[in-house]
Amino acid sequence: MELVFLGTGAGVPSKERNVTAIALTLLQEQNSIWLFDCGEATQHQILNTSIKPRKINKIFITHLHGDHLFGLPGLLSSRSFQGGEDEVNLYGPKGLKDFVNTTLQVSGTRLRYRVVIHEIDEGNIYEDDRFTVIAKKLDHGVTSYGYRIIEKDRPGELLVDRLNQFGIPPGPIYKQIKENPIVETSDGKQLLRENFLGPSKPGRVLAILGDTRALATNHEFIQNADVLVHEATFDREKEQMAWDYFHSTTTQAAQAAIQANVKQLVITHISSRYQGEENEKLLKEAKQVFSNTVLANDFFKLDIQAHS
C-alpha cells in the first residue's frame, strides 16, 4: 500500500506543483490502483511514474472544482487507448455523472470499457472482502467529501509449532488451514483454523480529505488514522483568508492531527503563492504543532506499512 502524490497544488498549476491528484496503489492487496481526484494534466503526471492507467479501476472525486476534476475526461479516454478494458467505478458528488457523460458525448469519445458512476452521500460507499470506504461531507462552500479507507483486519500468522505438535507437516495444507474455518486431513482429523492462528493483525486506516475548513466536526471521521492527508492551502498567518475561502492553514491541519490522534500527517494542496524555500516555512509551521508531518511535493511517495 503506497500513496503517490501526482499533484499537490491548489487552484492553478505552478512550475513546482500540478493540481490535485493522489494515487493509492494496492497492487499487492488487489492488483489495482485507486485515484483520489484528477486535476488537469493528471495523465501527464502519471507518465513520470510507474503507474499503469489500466490498473486504475476506482476514482474518488472529492468535489467538482476544476483543479480536482478537469483531468478526468482525458484520463478516461487515454486509458481506453492504452489497453484498459476493465470496468472503472467513479465516486463523487451529485453532478459528476452529468460532467463525465457530457464531456465524453460532446467530444465523441468511445471507451472500450464500462464506466459506472456513483453519485454519493455520506456513509459507507464501498466495501469488499478487504476494504471499506466511508465518505463524509466537509465544509467547502460546494459539496466536498473526505474519504476514510479502512483495511479490514488480516488473519494472524500460522502457529507452525502447534501444527507440528499435531503431526501436520508443512505443505499445501497450511494454505488450506489459513483460508478455511475447518480442514479435514487425509486421516480424518478435523482442524479448526482458530486453533492454529495467532492474533489477527489490525488493518491500516487512511483519511484523505478534500478541500475544507479545519473543523472539530471532522475529528471523529479522521480519528486514529495511520495517515491523514489534509489540505494546507495557506500559512498560519492567513487564518482569516483560509476561513473566507473555505480552506485550512498549516497549523490547523496539524492541530486536527493531534486532536484526532492520527499517526502521520501529510499536508498538500499548497497555494501557488508559496514557491521554493517558502515550502520549508510551511512544513516548519506544521511540525511545530505536530512533529510527524510531511509536506507532499509532486511525485512524493509514502509507503504505508502493515501493522505487525
Coordinates of C-alpha atoms in Angstrom, one line a residue:
M1 CA 0.0 0.0 0.0
E2 CA 1.6 3.2 -1.2
L3 CA 0.4 6.8 -1.7
V4 CA 1.7 8.6 -4.8
F5 CA 1.1 12.3 -4.9
L6 CA 0.6 13.2 -8.6
G7 CA -0.4 16.8 -7.9
T8 CA -0.1 18.9 -4.8
G9 CA -1.1 22.4 -5.8
A10 CA -4.2 24.4 -5.1
G11 CA -6.4 26.2 -7.7
V12 CA -4.0 26.6 -10.6
P13 CA -0.8 24.7 -11.6
S14 CA 2.5 26.2 -11.0
K15 CA 6.1 25.3 -12.1
E16 CA 6.6 23.4 -8.9
R17 CA 3.2 21.8 -8.4
N18 CA 0.4 20.4 -10.6
V19 CA -3.2 20.5 -9.3
T20 CA -4.6 17.8 -7.1
A21 CA -4.4 14.0 -7.7
I22 CA -3.4 11.2 -5.4
A23 CA -2.9 7.6 -6.3
L24 CA -3.3 4.8 -3.7
T25 CA -1.5 1.7 -5.1
L26 CA -3.0 -1.6 -4.0
L27 CA -1.0 -3.8 -6.3
Q28 CA -0.2 -6.5 -3.7
E29 CA -3.6 -6.3 -2.0
Q30 CA -5.9 -6.1 -5.1
N31 CA -3.7 -5.7 -8.2
S32 CA -5.3 -2.3 -8.6
I33 CA -4.8 1.4 -8.2
W34 CA -7.3 3.9 -6.7
L35 CA -7.2 7.5 -7.7
F36 CA -8.4 10.4 -5.4
D37 CA -9.1 13.4 -7.5
C38 CA -8.0 14.0 -11.1
G39 CA -6.9 17.6 -11.7
E40 CA -5.9 18.9 -15.1
A41 CA -2.9 17.0 -16.7
T42 CA -3.0 14.2 -14.2
Q43 CA -2.3 11.8 -17.1
H44 CA 0.8 13.8 -17.9
Q45 CA 1.9 13.4 -14.3
I46 CA 1.3 9.6 -14.5
L47 CA 3.8 9.5 -17.3
N48 CA 6.6 10.3 -14.8
T49 CA 5.7 7.3 -12.6
S50 CA 5.4 3.6 -12.9
I51 CA 1.6 3.7 -12.7
K52 CA -0.2 2.0 -15.4
P53 CA -3.6 3.7 -16.2
R54 CA -5.2 0.3 -17.0
K55 CA -4.7 -0.7 -13.3
I56 CA -6.8 2.3 -12.2
N57 CA -10.2 0.9 -11.5
K58 CA -11.7 3.3 -8.9
I59 CA -11.6 7.1 -8.9
F60 CA -12.9 9.0 -5.9
I61 CA -13.6 12.7 -6.6
T62 CA -13.8 14.9 -3.5
H63 CA -15.6 17.8 -5.1
L64 CA -16.3 19.3 -8.5
H65 CA -14.0 22.2 -8.6
G66 CA -11.9 22.1 -11.8
D67 CA -8.5 21.7 -10.0
H68 CA -9.8 18.4 -8.8
L69 CA -11.7 17.2 -11.8
F70 CA -10.7 18.6 -15.2
G71 CA -8.2 15.9 -15.9
L72 CA -10.8 13.1 -15.6
P73 CA -12.1 13.0 -19.2
G74 CA -8.6 12.9 -20.7
L75 CA -7.5 10.1 -18.3
L76 CA -10.6 8.0 -19.1
S77 CA -10.0 8.5 -22.8
S78 CA -6.3 7.7 -22.7
R79 CA -6.9 4.6 -20.5
S80 CA -9.0 3.2 -23.3
F81 CA -6.2 3.8 -25.9
Q82 CA -3.7 2.2 -23.6
G83 CA -5.4 -1.2 -23.3
G84 CA -7.7 -0.6 -20.4
E85 CA -10.7 -2.9 -20.7
D86 CA -11.7 -3.5 -17.1
E87 CA -14.6 -1.6 -15.6
V88 CA -14.0 1.7 -13.8
N89 CA -16.1 2.9 -10.9
L90 CA -16.3 6.7 -10.3
Y91 CA -17.4 8.1 -6.9
G92 CA -18.2 11.7 -6.2
P93 CA -20.8 14.4 -5.5
K94 CA -24.0 14.9 -7.5
G95 CA -23.2 16.4 -10.9
L96 CA -20.3 14.1 -11.5
K97 CA -22.5 12.0 -13.9
D98 CA -23.5 15.0 -15.9
F99 CA -19.9 16.2 -16.2
V100 CA -18.5 12.9 -17.3
N101 CA -21.3 11.9 -19.7
T102 CA -21.4 15.4 -21.3
T103 CA -17.7 15.7 -21.9
L104 CA -17.5 12.2 -23.4
Q105 CA -20.5 12.7 -25.5
V106 CA -19.6 16.1 -26.9
S107 CA -16.1 15.0 -27.7
G108 CA -17.3 11.9 -29.4
T109 CA -15.2 9.7 -27.0
R110 CA -16.0 6.0 -27.1
L111 CA -14.5 3.9 -24.3
R112 CA -13.5 0.3 -24.6
Y113 CA -14.7 -0.4 -21.0
R114 CA -17.7 0.3 -18.9
V115 CA -17.8 3.3 -16.5
V116 CA -20.1 3.1 -13.5
I117 CA -20.7 6.5 -11.8
H118 CA -21.8 6.6 -8.2
E119 CA -23.1 10.0 -7.0
I120 CA -22.6 9.5 -3.3
D121 CA -23.8 10.8 0.0
E122 CA -22.3 10.4 3.5
G123 CA -21.8 6.9 4.8
N124 CA -20.4 3.6 3.6
I125 CA -19.9 4.0 -0.2
Y126 CA -17.8 0.9 -1.0
E127 CA -17.0 -2.4 0.6
D128 CA -15.3 -5.7 -0.4
D129 CA -13.6 -8.5 1.4
R130 CA -10.5 -6.4 2.1
F131 CA -11.6 -2.7 2.3
T132 CA -14.3 -0.4 3.4
V133 CA -14.6 3.3 2.2
I134 CA -16.7 5.8 4.1
A135 CA -17.5 9.3 2.9
K136 CA -18.1 12.5 4.9
K137 CA -19.2 15.9 3.9
L138 CA -16.8 18.6 4.7
D139 CA -17.1 22.5 4.7
H140 CA -16.0 24.0 1.4
G141 CA -18.9 26.1 0.1
V142 CA -19.6 23.4 -2.5
T143 CA -20.2 19.8 -1.6
S144 CA -16.8 18.3 -0.8
Y145 CA -16.1 14.9 0.7
G146 CA -13.4 13.3 2.8
Y147 CA -12.8 9.6 2.3
R148 CA -11.8 7.1 5.1
I149 CA -10.3 4.0 3.7
I150 CA -10.3 1.1 6.2
E151 CA -8.4 -2.1 5.6
K152 CA -10.1 -5.0 7.3
D153 CA -8.2 -6.9 9.9
R154 CA -6.0 -9.7 8.4
P155 CA -5.6 -13.2 9.8
G156 CA -2.8 -13.9 12.1
E157 CA 0.3 -16.0 11.4
L158 CA 0.0 -19.8 11.3
L159 CA 1.3 -21.3 14.6
V160 CA 3.7 -23.7 12.9
D161 CA 5.0 -25.2 16.2
R162 CA 1.4 -26.1 17.2
L163 CA 0.8 -27.7 13.8
N164 CA 3.9 -29.8 14.2
Q165 CA 2.7 -30.9 17.6
F166 CA -0.4 -32.2 15.9
G167 CA 1.7 -34.1 13.4
I168 CA 0.8 -31.7 10.5
P169 CA 4.0 -31.2 8.3
P170 CA 4.5 -28.2 6.1
G171 CA 2.7 -28.4 2.7
P172 CA -0.3 -27.2 0.8
I173 CA -2.5 -28.0 3.8
Y174 CA -1.0 -24.9 5.6
K175 CA -2.6 -22.6 3.0
Q176 CA -5.9 -24.5 3.3
I177 CA -5.9 -24.1 7.1
K178 CA -5.3 -20.3 6.8
E179 CA -8.1 -19.9 4.2
N180 CA -10.8 -22.2 5.6
P181 CA -12.6 -22.4 9.0
I182 CA -12.3 -26.2 9.1
V183 CA -9.9 -28.5 7.2
E184 CA -10.1 -32.3 7.2
T185 CA -6.8 -34.2 6.9
S186 CA -6.4 -37.4 4.8
D187 CA -6.7 -39.5 8.0
G188 CA -10.0 -37.9 9.1
K189 CA -8.8 -35.3 11.6
Q190 CA -10.7 -32.0 11.6
L191 CA -8.6 -28.9 12.2
L192 CA -10.2 -25.7 13.3
R193 CA -8.4 -22.7 11.9
E194 CA -8.9 -20.7 15.1
N195 CA -6.7 -23.2 17.0
F196 CA -3.7 -22.6 14.7
L197 CA -3.7 -18.9 14.0
G198 CA -2.1 -16.2 16.1
P199 CA -3.9 -12.9 16.9
S200 CA -5.3 -11.1 13.8
K201 CA -3.4 -8.1 12.5
P202 CA -5.3 -4.8 12.5
G203 CA -5.8 -3.2 9.1
R204 CA -4.5 0.2 8.1
V205 CA -6.7 3.3 8.1
L206 CA -6.2 6.3 5.8
A207 CA -8.2 9.5 5.8
I208 CA -8.0 11.6 2.6
L209 CA -9.8 14.9 2.9
G210 CA -11.0 17.1 0.1
D211 CA -10.9 20.9 0.4
T212 CA -12.3 22.0 3.7
R213 CA -12.2 24.4 6.6
A214 CA -10.5 22.7 9.6
L215 CA -13.4 21.9 11.9
A216 CA -13.8 19.9 15.0
T217 CA -16.7 18.1 13.4
N218 CA -14.1 16.3 11.2
H219 CA -12.1 14.8 14.1
E220 CA -14.2 11.8 14.7
F221 CA -14.0 10.9 11.0
I222 CA -10.2 11.0 10.9
Q223 CA -9.8 9.5 14.4
N224 CA -6.8 7.2 14.9
A225 CA -5.9 7.2 11.2
D226 CA -2.5 5.8 10.3
V227 CA -2.2 8.5 7.7
L228 CA -4.2 11.7 7.4
V229 CA -3.9 13.7 4.1
H230 CA -5.1 17.2 4.9
E231 CA -5.1 20.3 2.7
A232 CA -2.9 23.2 3.9
T233 CA -3.6 25.9 1.3
F234 CA -2.3 28.8 3.4
D235 CA 0.3 29.5 6.1
R236 CA -0.7 30.1 9.7
E237 CA -0.9 33.9 9.3
K238 CA -3.7 33.7 6.8
E239 CA -6.2 32.0 9.0
Q240 CA -9.0 34.5 8.2
M241 CA -8.3 34.1 4.4
A242 CA -8.5 30.4 4.8
W243 CA -11.8 30.7 6.5
D244 CA -13.2 33.1 3.9
Y245 CA -12.2 30.8 1.1
F246 CA -13.3 27.5 2.8
H247 CA -9.7 26.2 3.2
S248 CA -7.2 25.4 6.0
T249 CA -3.8 26.5 7.2
T250 CA -0.7 24.5 8.1
T251 CA -1.2 24.8 11.8
Q252 CA -5.0 24.0 11.6
A253 CA -4.2 20.8 9.7
A254 CA -1.6 19.9 12.4
Q255 CA -4.0 20.7 15.2
A256 CA -6.5 18.3 13.6
A257 CA -3.9 15.6 13.5
I258 CA -3.2 16.0 17.2
Q259 CA -6.8 16.2 18.3
A260 CA -7.8 13.1 16.2
N261 CA -4.8 11.1 17.4
V262 CA -3.5 10.3 13.9
K263 CA -0.1 8.7 13.5
Q264 CA 1.2 10.7 10.5
L265 CA 0.0 13.9 8.7
V266 CA 0.7 14.7 5.1
I267 CA -0.1 18.3 4.1
T268 CA -0.9 19.1 0.5
H269 CA -3.0 21.4 -1.7
I270 CA -0.5 24.2 -1.4
S271 CA -1.3 27.6 -2.8
S272 CA 0.9 28.7 -5.8
R273 CA 1.9 31.8 -3.8
Y274 CA 4.4 29.6 -2.0
Q275 CA 7.4 28.8 -4.0
G276 CA 10.9 27.4 -3.3
E277 CA 12.1 28.0 0.2
E278 CA 8.7 29.1 1.4
N279 CA 7.7 25.4 1.3
E280 CA 10.1 24.8 4.2
K281 CA 8.4 27.5 6.2
L282 CA 5.0 25.8 5.7
L283 CA 6.4 22.5 6.8
K284 CA 8.1 24.0 9.9
E285 CA 4.8 25.7 10.9
A286 CA 3.0 22.3 10.9
K287 CA 5.8 20.4 12.6
Q288 CA 5.9 22.9 15.4
V289 CA 2.4 21.7 16.3
F290 CA 2.5 18.0 15.1
S291 CA 6.1 16.7 14.6
N292 CA 5.2 13.7 12.5
T293 CA 4.2 15.8 9.5
V294 CA 5.5 15.7 5.9
L295 CA 4.7 18.2 3.1
A296 CA 3.9 16.4 -0.1
N297 CA 5.6 17.6 -3.3
D298 CA 4.6 16.2 -6.7
F299 CA 5.7 12.6 -7.1
F300 CA 6.2 12.2 -3.3
K301 CA 5.6 8.6 -2.3
L302 CA 4.6 7.3 1.1
D303 CA 4.8 3.6 1.9
I304 CA 2.1 2.6 4.5
Q305 CA 3.5 -0.2 6.4
A306 CA 1.2 -3.1 7.5
H307 CA 0.7 -3.5 11.3
S308 CA 2.7 -6.3 12.8

